[in-house]
XYZ file of C-alpha atoms in Angstrom:
294
model
C 99.250 59.901 31.725
C 101.838 62.167 33.254
C 102.334 62.502 36.991
C 101.759 65.990 38.380
C 103.955 67.266 41.182
C 103.430 70.398 43.202
C 106.249 72.500 44.611
C 106.077 73.979 48.093
C 107.298 77.359 46.861
C 104.187 77.534 44.657
C 101.795 76.743 47.515
C 103.558 79.356 49.639
C 103.670 81.926 46.794
C 107.400 82.410 47.199
C 107.942 83.385 43.576
C 105.700 86.043 41.987
C 104.626 85.080 38.495
C 104.841 81.366 39.323
C 103.450 79.140 36.552
C 103.352 75.634 37.997
C 102.201 72.780 35.768
C 101.781 70.584 38.859
C 98.675 72.496 39.987
C 97.875 74.775 37.065
C 97.663 77.621 39.578
C 94.798 75.988 41.500
C 96.959 75.682 44.619
C 99.144 78.732 44.137
C 99.524 81.044 47.098
C 96.233 80.582 48.865
C 97.297 77.448 50.737
C 100.391 79.163 52.101
C 98.550 82.316 53.131
C 95.684 80.450 54.773
C 98.223 78.297 56.589
C 99.794 81.503 57.929
C 96.328 82.704 58.916
C 95.663 79.505 60.870
C 98.970 79.737 62.729
C 99.675 81.883 65.797
C 100.565 85.601 65.529
C 104.275 85.013 66.168
C 104.845 83.394 62.795
C 103.154 86.263 60.975
C 105.091 88.811 63.029
C 108.368 87.157 61.992
C 107.338 87.257 58.344
C 106.272 90.894 58.666
C 109.677 91.878 60.058
C 111.432 90.014 57.233
C 109.371 91.810 54.612
C 109.853 95.287 56.092
C 113.613 94.722 56.192
C 113.504 94.142 52.415
C 111.845 97.470 51.552
C 114.135 99.467 49.250
C 114.743 103.165 49.855
C 116.383 105.841 47.742
C 119.876 106.427 49.113
C 119.708 110.154 48.444
C 116.246 110.989 49.796
C 115.601 108.051 52.108
C 112.141 107.653 50.595
C 110.744 104.292 49.629
C 111.298 103.467 45.996
C 108.283 103.098 43.744
C 109.424 99.838 42.186
C 108.273 96.255 41.649
C 110.113 95.002 44.746
C 108.304 97.403 47.073
C 104.942 96.824 45.389
C 105.313 93.092 46.004
C 106.443 93.604 49.606
C 103.554 95.880 50.531
C 101.090 93.641 48.763
C 102.424 90.737 50.839
C 102.141 92.898 53.957
C 98.503 93.532 53.040
C 98.012 89.776 52.719
C 99.580 89.364 56.163
C 97.056 91.868 57.534
C 94.288 89.762 55.992
C 95.805 86.675 57.634
C 95.859 88.502 60.995
C 92.212 89.432 60.550
C 91.266 85.831 59.715
C 92.966 84.518 62.856
C 91.600 87.226 65.159
C 87.979 86.984 63.998
C 87.716 83.187 63.949
C 85.824 81.992 67.022
C 86.602 78.301 66.539
C 88.694 76.663 69.295
C 92.433 76.982 68.796
C 94.829 74.135 69.568
C 98.213 75.445 70.733
C 97.255 78.782 69.231
C 96.418 77.270 65.833
C 93.044 77.261 64.082
C 91.516 74.089 62.594
C 91.522 73.646 58.803
C 88.023 72.382 58.149
C 86.792 72.484 54.537
C 83.271 71.231 55.227
C 80.337 73.536 54.413
C 79.614 73.735 58.134
C 82.854 75.709 58.502
C 81.182 78.660 56.751
C 80.771 80.258 60.170
C 84.167 81.959 59.773
C 85.960 83.752 56.951
C 88.875 81.314 57.074
C 86.442 78.396 56.954
C 84.713 79.920 53.938
C 88.038 80.480 52.151
C 89.159 76.924 52.889
C 85.862 75.486 51.664
C 85.829 77.551 48.470
C 89.517 77.029 47.727
C 89.495 73.289 48.311
C 86.137 72.498 46.704
C 86.300 74.796 43.694
C 90.050 74.810 43.025
C 92.024 72.034 44.690
C 89.489 69.221 44.339
C 88.681 70.021 40.710
C 92.306 70.044 39.585
C 92.839 66.284 39.338
C 89.974 65.899 36.861
C 90.949 69.053 34.967
C 94.513 67.788 34.664
C 93.376 64.362 33.472
C 91.028 65.891 30.894
C 93.789 68.164 29.591
C 96.036 65.094 29.219
C 93.291 63.381 27.222
C 92.685 66.451 25.084
C 96.345 67.280 24.421
C 98.057 63.979 23.741
C 101.583 65.361 23.501
C 103.004 65.333 27.035
C 105.121 68.485 26.693
C 102.205 70.398 25.137
C 99.873 69.269 27.938
C 102.393 70.419 30.523
C 102.662 73.797 28.785
C 98.870 74.168 28.790
C 98.832 73.582 32.548
C 101.596 76.132 33.069
C 99.566 78.639 31.089
C 96.505 77.871 33.200
C 98.597 78.996 36.164
C 99.016 82.412 34.534
C 96.063 84.183 36.197
C 93.329 81.740 35.126
C 92.109 80.975 38.652
C 92.174 84.530 39.952
C 90.359 85.587 36.756
C 87.713 82.955 37.485
C 87.370 84.152 41.084
C 87.011 87.778 39.979
C 84.300 86.754 37.505
C 82.470 84.944 40.329
C 82.767 88.078 42.471
C 81.244 90.163 39.688
C 78.409 87.677 39.224
C 77.554 87.537 42.932
C 77.553 91.343 43.115
C 74.853 91.390 40.422
C 72.421 88.633 41.420
C 69.980 88.023 44.261
C 69.305 84.272 44.236
C 71.807 81.415 44.447
C 70.031 79.541 41.656
C 70.704 82.472 39.318
C 74.422 81.918 39.839
C 74.314 78.527 38.132
C 72.481 79.507 34.946
C 73.868 79.012 31.449
C 74.178 82.797 31.129
C 76.336 82.987 34.250
C 78.425 80.059 33.050
C 79.026 81.786 29.726
C 80.080 84.941 31.598
C 82.828 82.927 33.312
C 83.920 81.346 30.023
C 84.128 84.770 28.376
C 86.211 86.115 31.269
C 88.682 83.243 30.941
C 88.786 83.581 27.151
C 90.036 87.141 27.522
C 92.890 85.982 29.742
C 93.847 82.410 28.847
C 95.840 81.353 25.801
C 96.874 77.700 25.616
C 99.518 78.400 22.967
C 97.715 75.884 20.765
C 94.917 76.412 18.185
C 91.877 78.380 19.360
C 89.733 75.257 19.278
C 92.016 73.659 21.887
C 92.047 76.796 24.022
C 88.240 76.921 24.031
C 88.091 73.217 24.925
C 90.431 73.747 27.899
C 88.304 76.647 29.116
C 85.184 74.461 28.878
C 86.936 71.761 30.918
C 87.838 74.201 33.697
C 84.441 75.892 33.854
C 82.501 72.604 33.709
C 84.450 71.204 36.672
C 84.076 74.429 38.644
C 80.348 74.510 37.893
C 79.970 70.989 39.231
C 81.825 72.040 42.388
C 79.587 75.095 42.850
C 76.523 72.898 42.417
C 77.787 70.567 45.145
C 78.326 73.531 47.469
C 74.802 74.746 46.790
C 73.394 71.279 47.491
C 75.348 71.212 50.762
C 73.718 74.538 51.717
C 76.942 76.515 51.550
C 75.948 80.222 51.353
C 77.100 81.133 47.848
C 75.668 84.656 47.997
C 76.039 87.568 50.383
C 78.716 89.838 51.777
C 80.466 87.056 53.698
C 81.034 84.973 50.574
C 82.086 88.038 48.590
C 84.655 88.898 51.246
C 85.972 85.314 51.255
C 86.226 85.248 47.450
C 88.082 88.565 47.449
C 90.549 87.243 50.003
C 90.944 84.002 48.048
C 91.621 85.940 44.824
C 94.110 88.167 46.653
C 95.925 85.131 48.035
C 95.815 83.274 44.697
C 96.899 85.899 42.160
C 100.501 85.218 41.059
C 101.208 88.907 40.358
C 98.569 91.516 41.119
C 100.535 94.285 39.444
C 99.883 92.488 36.156
C 96.222 91.777 36.893
C 94.222 95.009 37.243
C 90.908 93.164 37.657
C 92.142 91.581 40.905
C 93.277 94.968 42.180
C 89.938 96.575 41.246
C 87.482 93.863 42.301
C 89.317 92.162 45.190
C 92.109 94.267 46.711
C 90.437 97.669 46.672
C 87.144 96.453 48.203
C 89.101 94.713 50.970
C 91.018 97.910 51.703
C 87.709 99.767 51.919
C 85.934 97.121 54.005
C 84.260 98.555 57.106
C 85.775 95.779 59.214
C 89.211 97.410 58.728
C 90.835 94.225 57.477
C 93.986 95.987 56.272
C 95.755 98.492 58.526
C 95.919 102.159 57.574
C 99.727 102.125 57.237
C 99.763 99.238 54.787
C 96.697 100.538 52.955
C 98.337 103.928 52.430
C 101.517 102.388 51.030
C 99.621 99.964 48.766
C 97.458 102.769 47.368
C 100.479 105.034 46.809
C 102.620 102.372 45.135
C 99.906 100.830 43.004
C 98.185 104.101 42.041
C 101.420 105.289 40.464
C 101.823 101.947 38.710
C 98.250 101.713 37.440
C 98.194 105.276 36.126
C 100.950 104.208 33.740
C 99.777 100.675 32.998
C 95.991 100.471 33.294
C 94.122 103.620 34.378
C 90.840 101.664 34.373
C 92.025 99.858 37.515
C 91.588 103.133 39.418
C 88.100 103.830 38.053
């Protein structure tokens, strides 16, 4: 069985479009952003200054360019606003200005605690078994590695968006873990994931991922983690926003995670950043996927 390694630049989402076979996307981005959220404001302020210095402007008009670079920068600035919100609204004791990183269900008292619990239980802790099952399914080592790289191409944020859609529609936690709900998740992943191997293999990989995630959700339910409600929806939206390797190529994340966060009554994202994100992405989505604006 191959050994999986995970690069720090994947965890910290330093390269948009990252497809890491070491984590299959299960660790991409969200660990780095939640780490920033747990740290003191100074670190986020430094990162914010760095990002704003990289904004590209038209030399003739002085206006910001409507390009991929600026879309990524302002999306990262929105994620920094989310990180600021997580730090400011977390009432847990801070040690040297830093929040604890507790992934136990009891940590569901804060948004950062909910994100940590969901991310670690559903994504990080399931990956080892998913990886091992993929190795068993796809015997050729290079093919197995390619499958894992392809899993990193929006599989996890697609799964999170599907969970968001399910929770928006149901009233009881037990309804979330039905066969119908499970099939909804499988269908969502089928529309996005292609293993590069025969369809039978692709479907088997999807079953592996969803089965492991379903087991993790069951454990959370048994531990009395609140799987339903506005708090969990907000945490899932933040987790999807932190996880997505390139939101400009994933309209469902923009529609079901980013936009609701920008419209949240708790004013998670500042008006300045919100205005720039809407302007830059509205232009982009009108050309690429008008349904994202519906």
